[in-house]
Amino acid sequence: MELVFLEEVDSTNEYLKRIPFRSNLFVVARRQTGGKGRRGKSWLSLPDKGLYLSGLFEPLHPKKSSLAGLAFGVAVLRALQEFKDDFYLKWPNDVYVNGKKVAGILPENLSDRLIVGVGVNVSYTLQELQGLSHPATSLLVEGIRCDIGELALKVSQNLILYYEKLREGTFDVKEFESFCPMIGKEVTVLENGFCYTGKALGIDREGYLLLEKDGELKRLFSAEVSVRFN
Ligand code: BTN
């Protein structure tokens, strides 16, 4: 494994698309000028306030790649749980604490490489996190002080571990479910501008969220919907 630190980059995910392939290469930037979130959103990337990291792996077979977001979500969660055990997951791959998002994951399975981007709010103040599309917090706000370099190492090691599970087919979605309190609860779904509620029943083997709505079973695809629960 190789961990490279950059002063500034547009996006660590984009950086890993441009360079020749090297398996298990991780890049961390002090700041990003064009940090990307899921579903076309931007990711707040002020200097030294967050972990902005991406890892490079061999591409996964499309059948296995649908679970990548879930598995990498567990990998990041487990790194953060070493500080405090009240972090949890929100499907498909956000890390939450106290009803607020602290970390997000952006996996991109391309034809010649798999890139996984991880953003963790480390020392943002609540004021700096205001105005985002979701309620957000940082490790510092939650009373955790940590060194970004050490966190980068821990997260990278866990990403390797969970990538291996994905490749071997041993990642079990039940592990994700066990950290996902929205399972079994009423959730609100936003899909193409429409909003509806239903009960989250679980996650299937392909990573879809199973939802019961008006007595019907729906399978929700992570790229198409956004889900909230209270
Ligand atoms: C999300 O929307 O929850 C995913 C956020 C992913 C952000 C990280 S920061 C490092 C990497 N580079 C990017 O441009 N995005 C990811």
Short mmCIF file of C-alpha atoms and ligand atoms in Angstrom, two decimals:
data_model
loop_
_atom_site.label_atom_id
_atom_site.label_comp_id
_atom_site.label_asym_id
_atom_site.label_seq_id
_atom_site.Cartn_x
_atom_site.Cartn_y
_atom_site.Cartn_z
CA MET A 1 0.00 0.00 0.00
CA GLU A 2 1.14 3.51 -0.86
CA LEU A 3 -0.19 6.71 0.74
CA VAL A 4 0.55 9.99 -1.07
CA PHE A 5 -0.15 13.46 0.35
CA LEU A 6 -1.03 16.34 -2.00
CA GLU A 7 -1.24 20.01 -1.12
CA GLU A 8 -4.14 20.81 -3.44
CA VAL A 9 -6.10 18.96 -6.09
CA ASP A 10 -9.40 19.40 -7.94
CA SER A 11 -10.74 16.12 -6.56
CA THR A 12 -8.78 13.11 -5.28
CA ASN A 13 -11.17 10.84 -7.25
CA GLU A 14 -10.46 12.76 -10.48
CA TYR A 15 -6.70 12.67 -9.75
CA LEU A 16 -6.78 8.87 -9.59
CA LYS A 17 -8.55 8.75 -12.97
CA ARG A 18 -5.67 10.62 -14.64
CA ILE A 19 -2.65 8.66 -13.43
CA PRO A 20 -1.33 5.25 -14.57
CA PHE A 21 -2.95 2.44 -12.59
CA ARG A 22 -1.23 1.35 -9.34
CA SER A 23 -3.15 -1.02 -7.13
CA ASN A 24 -3.63 0.01 -3.46
CA LEU A 25 -2.52 3.60 -4.06
CA PHE A 26 -4.17 6.12 -1.74
CA VAL A 27 -4.06 9.90 -2.13
CA VAL A 28 -4.95 12.45 0.52
CA ALA A 29 -5.25 16.16 -0.24
CA ARG A 30 -5.03 19.06 2.20
CA ARG A 31 -7.74 20.73 0.16
CA GLN A 32 -9.84 20.11 -2.94
CA THR A 33 -10.93 22.85 -5.33
CA GLY A 34 -13.67 20.71 -6.89
CA GLY A 35 -14.61 18.13 -4.26
CA LYS A 36 -17.45 15.90 -5.55
CA GLY A 37 -20.27 14.31 -3.63
CA ARG A 38 -22.78 11.69 -4.76
CA ARG A 39 -25.55 12.55 -7.19
CA GLY A 40 -23.72 15.50 -8.77
CA LYS A 41 -23.33 17.46 -5.55
CA SER A 42 -20.18 19.22 -4.43
CA TRP A 43 -18.24 18.27 -1.28
CA LEU A 44 -17.01 20.98 1.08
CA SER A 45 -13.20 20.71 1.07
CA LEU A 46 -11.59 23.56 3.06
CA PRO A 47 -7.85 23.18 3.82
CA ASP A 48 -7.00 20.85 6.74
CA LYS A 49 -10.63 20.68 7.94
CA GLY A 50 -11.42 17.27 6.58
CA LEU A 51 -10.03 14.00 5.35
CA TYR A 52 -10.22 13.98 1.55
CA LEU A 53 -8.95 10.59 0.48
CA SER A 54 -9.29 8.28 -2.51
CA GLY A 55 -8.07 4.74 -3.04
CA LEU A 56 -7.31 2.90 -6.28
CA PHE A 57 -8.14 -0.78 -6.86
CA GLU A 58 -8.58 -3.24 -9.73
CA PRO A 59 -12.14 -2.90 -11.09
CA LEU A 60 -14.73 -5.25 -9.62
CA HIS A 61 -16.99 -7.45 -11.70
CA PRO A 62 -20.26 -5.47 -12.17
CA LYS A 63 -22.12 -8.15 -10.15
CA LYS A 64 -19.90 -7.48 -7.14
CA SER A 65 -19.57 -3.72 -7.57
CA SER A 66 -23.17 -3.02 -6.54
CA LEU A 67 -22.15 -3.77 -2.95
CA ALA A 68 -19.02 -1.57 -3.05
CA GLY A 69 -20.66 1.50 -1.51
CA LEU A 70 -22.10 -0.55 1.37
CA ALA A 71 -18.84 -2.40 2.08
CA PHE A 72 -16.71 0.76 1.96
CA GLY A 73 -19.27 2.47 4.19
CA VAL A 74 -18.70 -0.23 6.82
CA ALA A 75 -14.92 0.15 6.35
CA VAL A 76 -15.07 3.88 7.14
CA LEU A 77 -17.56 3.38 9.96
CA ARG A 78 -15.27 0.84 11.64
CA ALA A 79 -12.33 3.28 11.44
CA LEU A 80 -14.42 5.99 13.12
CA GLN A 81 -15.84 3.63 15.73
CA GLU A 82 -12.35 3.33 17.17
CA PHE A 83 -12.89 6.84 18.56
CA LYS A 84 -16.48 6.45 19.73
CA ASP A 85 -19.10 3.77 19.17
CA ASP A 86 -22.14 5.89 18.40
CA PHE A 87 -21.47 6.34 14.71
CA TYR A 88 -23.94 4.55 12.44
CA LEU A 89 -24.73 4.12 8.76
CA LYS A 90 -27.46 5.50 6.58
CA TRP A 91 -28.16 3.59 3.37
CA PRO A 92 -26.45 3.60 0.91
CA ASN A 93 -23.17 4.80 2.46
CA ASP A 94 -23.25 7.84 4.70
CA VAL A 95 -21.75 7.79 8.19
CA TYR A 96 -23.91 9.57 10.76
CA VAL A 97 -23.73 10.49 14.41
CA ASN A 98 -26.52 12.14 16.42
CA GLY A 99 -28.72 12.58 13.34
CA LYS A 100 -26.01 14.38 11.36
CA LYS A 101 -23.71 13.31 8.55
CA VAL A 102 -20.00 13.15 9.38
CA ALA A 103 -18.63 11.22 6.39
CA GLY A 104 -19.56 10.27 2.84
CA ILE A 105 -18.27 7.78 0.29
CA LEU A 106 -18.08 8.05 -3.49
CA PRO A 107 -17.20 4.76 -5.22
CA GLU A 108 -16.63 4.81 -8.98
CA ASN A 109 -16.24 1.45 -10.69
CA LEU A 110 -14.75 2.24 -14.13
CA SER A 111 -13.71 -0.17 -16.87
CA ASP A 112 -10.01 -0.16 -15.89
CA ARG A 113 -10.07 0.80 -12.20
CA LEU A 114 -12.18 1.13 -9.09
CA ILE A 115 -11.83 4.40 -7.23
CA VAL A 116 -13.25 4.93 -3.78
CA GLY A 117 -13.39 8.46 -2.42
CA VAL A 118 -13.90 9.14 1.27
CA GLY A 119 -14.68 12.50 2.84
CA VAL A 120 -14.71 12.87 6.64
CA ASN A 121 -15.52 16.17 8.36
CA VAL A 122 -12.68 16.36 10.87
CA SER A 123 -12.41 19.84 12.36
CA TYR A 124 -15.16 21.92 10.74
CA THR A 125 -17.16 24.15 13.06
CA LEU A 126 -20.97 23.95 12.95
CA GLN A 127 -20.97 27.40 11.39
CA GLU A 128 -18.77 26.20 8.52
CA LEU A 129 -21.13 23.28 7.93
CA GLN A 130 -24.26 25.42 7.78
CA GLY A 131 -26.15 25.67 4.51
CA LEU A 132 -25.36 22.15 3.29
CA SER A 133 -28.25 20.12 1.83
CA HIS A 134 -28.18 17.77 4.84
CA PRO A 135 -27.56 18.29 8.57
CA ALA A 136 -23.83 17.83 9.09
CA THR A 137 -21.34 17.60 11.92
CA SER A 138 -17.63 16.99 12.36
CA LEU A 139 -15.47 14.82 14.59
CA LEU A 140 -14.40 17.96 16.48
CA VAL A 141 -18.02 19.04 17.11
CA GLU A 142 -18.63 15.51 18.49
CA GLY A 143 -15.71 15.95 20.89
CA ILE A 144 -13.15 13.91 18.93
CA ARG A 145 -9.72 15.29 18.11
CA CYS A 146 -7.72 13.30 15.61
CA ASP A 147 -4.74 13.56 13.36
CA ILE A 148 -5.77 13.54 9.67
CA GLY A 149 -2.67 11.52 8.68
CA GLU A 150 -3.43 8.79 11.24
CA LEU A 151 -7.08 8.71 10.23
CA ALA A 152 -6.02 8.41 6.57
CA LEU A 153 -3.90 5.38 7.40
CA LYS A 154 -6.65 3.67 9.40
CA VAL A 155 -9.30 4.32 6.74
CA SER A 156 -6.99 3.11 3.93
CA GLN A 157 -6.23 -0.13 5.78
CA ASN A 158 -9.94 -0.78 6.28
CA LEU A 159 -10.73 -0.01 2.63
CA ILE A 160 -8.19 -2.66 1.59
CA LEU A 161 -9.76 -5.15 4.00
CA TYR A 162 -13.29 -4.58 2.68
CA TYR A 163 -12.14 -4.51 -0.96
CA GLU A 164 -10.74 -8.02 -0.40
CA LYS A 165 -14.10 -9.13 1.04
CA LEU A 166 -15.88 -7.74 -2.03
CA ARG A 167 -13.50 -9.54 -4.38
CA GLU A 168 -13.81 -12.82 -2.55
CA GLY A 169 -17.59 -12.43 -2.30
CA THR A 170 -17.49 -12.64 1.51
CA PHE A 171 -18.95 -9.21 2.28
CA ASP A 172 -22.35 -9.77 3.91
CA VAL A 173 -24.95 -6.98 3.67
CA LYS A 174 -26.11 -8.08 7.14
CA GLU A 175 -22.98 -6.40 8.51
CA PHE A 176 -24.15 -3.13 6.97
CA GLU A 177 -27.71 -3.71 8.26
CA SER A 178 -26.40 -4.25 11.78
CA PHE A 179 -25.08 -0.67 11.81
CA CYS A 180 -28.07 0.85 9.99
CA PRO A 181 -30.81 1.89 12.42
CA MET A 182 -33.22 2.89 9.62
CA ILE A 183 -33.93 -0.79 8.96
CA GLY A 184 -37.36 -1.67 10.36
CA LYS A 185 -38.35 2.01 10.54
CA GLU A 186 -40.56 4.39 8.62
CA VAL A 187 -38.45 6.38 6.12
CA THR A 188 -39.08 9.23 3.68
CA VAL A 189 -37.94 8.70 0.09
CA LEU A 190 -37.20 11.42 -2.44
CA GLU A 191 -37.34 10.11 -6.01
CA ASN A 192 -37.38 12.31 -9.14
CA GLY A 193 -38.82 15.21 -7.18
CA PHE A 194 -41.53 13.01 -5.59
CA CYS A 195 -41.62 12.37 -1.88
CA TYR A 196 -43.23 9.32 -0.20
CA THR A 197 -42.91 7.27 2.95
CA GLY A 198 -42.59 3.56 3.57
CA LYS A 199 -41.04 1.04 5.91
CA ALA A 200 -37.41 0.04 5.27
CA LEU A 201 -37.44 -3.78 5.49
CA GLY A 202 -33.80 -4.50 4.73
CA ILE A 203 -31.12 -4.55 2.05
CA ASP A 204 -31.02 -7.29 -0.58
CA ARG A 205 -27.94 -9.14 -1.85
CA GLU A 206 -27.48 -6.64 -4.66
CA GLY A 207 -27.48 -3.67 -2.30
CA TYR A 208 -31.01 -2.40 -3.04
CA LEU A 209 -33.06 -1.03 -0.15
CA LEU A 210 -36.29 -3.01 0.26
CA LEU A 211 -39.21 -0.77 1.08
CA GLU A 212 -42.81 -1.61 1.94
CA LYS A 213 -45.13 1.05 0.57
CA ASP A 214 -48.93 0.70 0.72
CA GLY A 215 -48.60 -3.08 1.05
CA GLU A 216 -46.26 -3.31 -1.96
CA LEU A 217 -42.57 -4.22 -1.98
CA LYS A 218 -40.28 -1.74 -3.74
CA ARG A 219 -36.53 -2.11 -4.47
CA LEU A 220 -34.75 1.22 -4.28
CA PHE A 221 -31.56 1.86 -6.23
CA SER A 222 -29.08 4.14 -4.49
CA ALA A 223 -28.29 6.27 -7.56
CA GLU A 224 -31.96 7.19 -8.00
CA VAL A 225 -33.26 8.03 -4.54
CA SER A 226 -32.42 9.86 -1.37
CA VAL A 227 -33.78 8.48 1.91
CA ARG A 228 -34.38 10.18 5.25
CA PHE A 229 -35.43 8.87 8.59
CA ASN A 230 -35.89 10.32 12.04
C1 BTN B 1 -21.17 11.95 -0.53
O1 BTN B 1 -21.86 12.67 -1.27
O2 BTN B 1 -21.59 11.59 0.57
C2 BTN B 1 -19.81 11.46 -0.97
C3 BTN B 1 -18.73 12.42 -0.60
C4 BTN B 1 -17.35 11.97 -1.03
C5 BTN B 1 -16.31 13.04 -0.82
C6 BTN B 1 -14.92 12.55 -1.06
S1 BTN B 1 -13.68 13.69 -0.54
C7 BTN B 1 -12.44 12.74 -1.31
C8 BTN B 1 -13.03 12.26 -2.64
N1 BTN B 1 -12.82 13.24 -3.67
C9 BTN B 1 -13.97 13.79 -4.09
O3 BTN B 1 -14.07 14.67 -4.95
N2 BTN B 1 -15.00 13.23 -3.44
C10 BTN B 1 -14.57 12.22 -2.50
#
